[in-house]
Short mmCIF file of C-alpha atoms in Angstrom, two decimals:
data_model
loop_
_atom_site.label_atom_id
_atom_site.label_comp_id
_atom_site.label_asym_id
_atom_site.label_seq_id
_atom_site.Cartn_x
_atom_site.Cartn_y
_atom_site.Cartn_z
CA UNK A 8 8.40 -18.07 6.16
CA UNK A 9 5.62 -16.04 4.58
CA UNK A 10 4.84 -13.05 6.79
CA UNK A 11 1.49 -12.09 5.27
CA UNK A 12 -0.25 -14.65 3.10
CA UNK A 13 -3.44 -14.46 1.08
CA UNK A 14 -5.59 -17.06 -0.60
CA UNK A 15 -6.45 -17.44 -3.35
CA UNK A 16 -3.89 -15.68 -5.50
CA UNK A 17 -6.29 -15.52 -8.45
CA UNK A 18 -10.08 -15.54 -8.39
CA UNK A 19 -12.27 -15.48 -11.49
CA UNK A 20 -16.00 -15.42 -10.97
CA UNK A 21 -19.24 -14.20 -12.49
CA UNK A 22 -21.31 -11.18 -11.59
CA UNK A 23 -23.72 -11.77 -8.75
CA UNK A 24 -21.64 -14.44 -7.04
CA UNK A 25 -20.38 -14.29 -3.46
CA UNK A 26 -16.70 -14.90 -2.76
CA UNK A 27 -14.19 -14.71 0.08
CA UNK A 28 -10.51 -13.87 0.27
CA UNK A 29 -8.49 -15.01 3.26
CA UNK A 30 -5.52 -13.34 4.89
CA UNK A 31 -3.19 -14.55 7.60
CA UNK A 32 -0.14 -12.94 9.20
CA UNK A 33 2.45 -14.68 11.36
CA UNK A 34 4.20 -11.52 12.54
CA UNK A 35 2.30 -11.19 15.79
CA UNK A 36 0.91 -7.84 14.70
CA UNK A 37 -2.18 -6.31 16.27
CA UNK A 38 -3.49 -4.49 13.19
CA UNK A 39 -4.55 -5.72 9.77
CA UNK A 40 -5.76 -3.92 6.67
CA UNK A 41 -7.44 -4.51 3.33
CA UNK A 42 -6.50 -2.40 0.32
CA UNK A 43 -7.91 -2.33 -3.20
CA UNK A 44 -5.63 -1.64 -6.18
CA UNK A 45 -7.44 -0.79 -9.39
CA UNK A 46 -6.31 -1.35 -12.96
CA UNK A 47 -4.36 1.92 -12.92
CA UNK A 48 -2.41 0.77 -9.86
CA UNK A 49 -4.18 3.25 -7.58
CA UNK A 50 -4.12 1.83 -4.05
CA UNK A 51 -6.77 2.72 -1.50
CA UNK A 52 -7.48 1.47 1.98
CA UNK A 53 -10.79 -0.28 2.55
CA UNK A 54 -10.73 -1.52 6.15
CA UNK A 55 -8.51 -1.77 9.17
CA UNK A 56 -8.87 -3.98 12.23
CA UNK A 57 -7.02 -3.67 15.52
CA UNK A 58 -7.23 -6.59 17.93
CA UNK A 59 -10.25 -7.90 16.00
CA UNK A 60 -12.06 -4.56 16.23
CA UNK A 61 -12.92 -2.50 13.15
CA UNK A 62 -11.14 0.87 13.31
CA UNK A 63 -11.25 2.12 9.72
CA UNK A 64 -14.05 1.68 7.21
CA UNK A 65 -13.53 3.79 4.13
CA UNK A 66 -17.05 4.11 2.76
CA UNK A 67 -16.86 0.75 1.13
CA UNK A 68 -20.18 -0.69 -0.14
CA UNK A 69 -21.77 -2.93 2.43
CA UNK A 70 -21.47 -5.81 -0.03
CA UNK A 71 -17.94 -6.01 1.39
CA UNK A 72 -17.79 -7.50 4.85
CA UNK A 73 -14.49 -8.05 6.64
CA UNK A 74 -14.26 -10.64 9.39
CA UNK A 75 -11.46 -11.02 11.91
CA UNK A 76 -11.78 -14.30 13.83
CA UNK A 77 -8.52 -13.58 15.65
CA UNK A 78 -5.62 -11.13 15.51
CA UNK A 79 -3.76 -13.18 12.92
CA UNK A 80 -6.58 -13.41 10.39
CA UNK A 81 -8.63 -10.91 8.45
CA UNK A 82 -10.93 -12.27 5.77
CA UNK A 83 -12.89 -10.33 3.17
CA UNK A 84 -16.25 -11.52 2.00
CA UNK A 85 -17.86 -9.92 -1.04
CA UNK A 86 -21.54 -10.39 -1.87
CA UNK A 87 -23.21 -9.89 -5.24
CA UNK A 88 -20.01 -9.25 -7.11
CA UNK A 89 -20.00 -6.49 -9.73
CA UNK A 90 -17.73 -5.83 -12.69
CA UNK A 91 -16.24 -2.84 -10.86
CA UNK A 92 -15.02 -5.10 -8.10
CA UNK A 93 -12.36 -6.45 -10.44
CA UNK A 94 -9.04 -5.40 -8.90
CA UNK A 95 -6.11 -6.67 -6.90
CA UNK A 96 -6.85 -6.85 -3.19
CA UNK A 97 -3.96 -6.59 -0.75
CA UNK A 98 -3.93 -7.52 2.88
CA UNK A 99 -1.40 -5.85 5.18
CA UNK A 100 -0.47 -5.79 8.83
CA UNK A 101 1.40 -3.57 11.27
CA UNK A 102 2.34 -3.70 14.90
CA UNK A 103 1.11 -0.34 16.08
CA UNK A 104 -1.88 1.30 14.42
CA UNK A 105 -1.15 4.66 16.03
CA UNK A 106 2.41 5.24 14.97
CA UNK A 107 4.37 5.45 11.77
CA UNK A 108 5.17 1.77 11.68
CA UNK A 109 5.85 -0.10 8.49
CA UNK A 110 2.96 -2.03 7.03
CA UNK A 111 3.71 -5.49 5.67
CA UNK A 112 1.78 -6.46 2.57
CA UNK A 113 0.65 -9.80 1.27
CA UNK A 114 1.19 -10.84 -2.36
CA UNK A 115 -2.31 -9.80 -3.42
CA UNK A 116 -5.40 -11.53 -4.77
CA UNK A 117 -6.35 -10.70 -8.33
CA UNK A 118 -10.13 -10.77 -8.59
CA UNK A 119 -11.71 -10.82 -12.03
CA UNK A 120 -15.46 -10.50 -12.31
CA UNK A 121 -16.95 -11.45 -15.66
CA UNK B 270 -8.41 15.34 3.17
CA UNK B 271 -4.74 14.52 2.98
CA UNK B 272 -3.38 13.58 -0.43
CA UNK B 273 -0.23 12.58 -2.27
CA UNK B 274 0.71 13.55 -5.82
CA UNK B 275 3.34 11.67 -7.78
CA UNK B 276 4.78 12.21 -11.21
CA UNK B 277 3.15 10.23 -13.98
CA UNK B 278 5.05 7.33 -15.39
CA UNK B 279 6.45 5.34 -16.83
CA UNK B 280 9.94 6.60 -16.19
CA UNK B 281 12.31 4.90 -18.61
CA UNK B 282 16.04 4.96 -17.89
CA UNK B 283 19.18 3.18 -18.93
CA UNK B 284 21.18 1.29 -16.37
CA UNK B 285 23.41 3.53 -14.21
CA UNK B 286 21.32 6.63 -14.92
CA UNK B 287 20.25 9.00 -12.14
CA UNK B 288 16.70 8.63 -10.91
CA UNK B 289 14.31 11.19 -9.48
CA UNK B 290 10.65 10.48 -8.83
CA UNK B 291 8.78 13.52 -7.58
CA UNK B 292 6.30 13.37 -4.74
CA UNK B 293 4.41 16.19 -3.07
CA UNK B 294 1.80 15.98 -0.38
CA UNK B 295 -1.02 17.91 1.20
CA UNK B 296 -1.64 17.37 4.89
CA UNK B 297 -3.16 19.27 7.76
CA UNK B 298 -0.82 17.86 10.38
CA UNK B 299 2.72 16.49 10.36
CA UNK B 300 2.51 13.11 8.73
CA UNK B 301 5.20 10.51 8.36
CA UNK B 302 6.22 9.94 4.76
CA UNK B 303 7.02 6.68 3.02
CA UNK B 304 8.18 5.19 -0.23
CA UNK B 305 6.93 1.70 -0.99
CA UNK B 306 8.03 -0.41 -3.94
CA UNK B 307 6.02 -3.06 -5.78
CA UNK B 308 7.94 -5.53 -7.91
CA UNK B 309 6.02 -7.36 -10.66
CA UNK B 310 3.51 -9.82 -9.26
CA UNK B 311 4.30 -9.00 -5.64
CA UNK B 312 2.88 -6.97 -2.77
CA UNK B 313 4.28 -3.65 -1.63
CA UNK B 314 7.46 -3.44 0.42
CA UNK B 315 8.64 -0.49 2.45
CA UNK B 316 11.64 1.11 0.76
CA UNK B 317 12.28 4.00 3.15
CA UNK B 318 10.53 6.42 5.45
CA UNK B 319 10.95 9.75 7.25
CA UNK B 320 8.98 10.77 10.29
CA UNK B 321 9.75 14.48 10.65
CA UNK B 322 10.91 17.50 8.70
CA UNK B 323 14.47 17.37 7.33
CA UNK B 324 14.76 13.64 8.05
CA UNK B 325 16.39 11.67 5.26
CA UNK B 326 15.27 8.12 4.64
CA UNK B 327 17.65 5.83 2.78
CA UNK B 328 17.81 2.19 1.73
CA UNK B 329 19.43 0.19 -1.09
CA UNK B 330 20.94 3.35 -2.58
CA UNK B 331 17.62 5.19 -2.63
CA UNK B 332 17.17 8.41 -0.66
CA UNK B 333 14.38 10.86 0.07
CA UNK B 334 14.34 13.94 2.30
CA UNK B 335 11.25 15.21 4.11
CA UNK B 336 10.93 18.84 2.98
CA UNK B 337 8.24 20.58 4.97
CA UNK B 338 8.74 23.95 3.25
CA UNK B 339 8.02 22.49 -0.17
CA UNK B 340 5.79 19.63 1.10
CA UNK B 341 7.87 17.20 -0.90
CA UNK B 342 9.51 13.80 -0.50
CA UNK B 343 11.27 13.15 -3.81
CA UNK B 344 12.89 9.76 -4.34
CA UNK B 345 16.42 9.68 -5.76
CA UNK B 346 19.02 7.10 -6.68
CA UNK B 347 22.39 7.86 -8.16
CA UNK B 348 22.73 4.81 -10.40
CA UNK B 349 19.75 2.59 -11.19
CA UNK B 350 19.92 -1.10 -12.03
CA UNK B 351 17.68 -3.28 -14.15
CA UNK B 352 16.53 -4.92 -10.92
CA UNK B 353 15.09 -1.57 -9.76
CA UNK B 354 12.34 -1.84 -12.37
CA UNK B 355 9.13 -1.71 -10.35
CA UNK B 356 6.27 0.58 -9.37
CA UNK B 357 7.13 3.11 -6.66
CA UNK B 358 4.47 4.52 -4.35
CA UNK B 359 4.81 7.61 -2.22
CA UNK B 360 2.57 7.61 0.85
CA UNK B 361 1.81 9.54 3.99
CA UNK B 362 0.35 8.44 7.27
CA UNK B 363 -2.89 10.21 8.03
CA UNK B 364 -4.21 10.17 11.57
CA UNK B 365 -7.78 8.87 11.65
CA UNK B 366 -9.27 8.96 15.13
CA UNK B 367 -5.82 8.33 16.58
CA UNK B 368 -5.09 5.49 14.17
CA UNK B 369 -2.71 5.57 11.26
CA UNK B 370 -4.05 5.34 7.76
CA UNK B 371 -1.73 5.27 4.76
CA UNK B 372 -2.68 7.51 1.86
CA UNK B 373 -0.91 6.52 -1.35
CA UNK B 374 -0.01 8.36 -4.49
CA UNK B 375 -0.94 6.82 -7.81
CA UNK B 376 2.41 5.07 -8.23
CA UNK B 377 5.19 5.64 -10.76
CA UNK B 378 6.40 2.78 -12.92
CA UNK B 379 10.18 2.68 -13.43
CA UNK B 380 11.61 0.75 -16.36
CA UNK B 381 15.38 0.31 -16.47
CA UNK B 382 16.98 -1.11 -19.58
CA UNK B 383 20.46 -2.65 -19.80
#
């Protein structure tokens, strides 16, 4: 019973390509997030969606476009990939975006841009 | 903006040693504070949290007390095990237009040897 799942787990691609990462949660949560973890393990929020509406956008380049087709899914599409996009991307979800609720994280997608 | 500062790692201990990982924060309001743990190859999991001053969060033998006067939330465990080897992240919840946003520290790697 995977609570938050991501696909693919690993993604290796060349500069300039376009790729997508998918995320699904089966917890019935209203809010989903994308985080980027760099090579030094620093973790930073990128986006947050609540009930399919964008609520947080942390000055991420517009090459990154999140899409939430429904409350259970939040996908991340990246255009014109650059070397600096190499990182581990984590999806997360929580029930209440306004409180101090726990966020549940997926296993991560390791993106390598060559 | 709000920020979290953690001690640099790695922290290397022998089994059954006492653990302290320091965490201090800067915040304009009264955030909730969290410790998340990331085991190798996995996503983050909530370890413990505290939502107001003087609250103590505890789980699996780990404890941390919300100290408003010193703006700290240090993680402690009396006797570590090899299975505690992981990266530990201190975080606070920052209110962003009424929505919660987690701000993470840089993480501290703990290595426990038998």
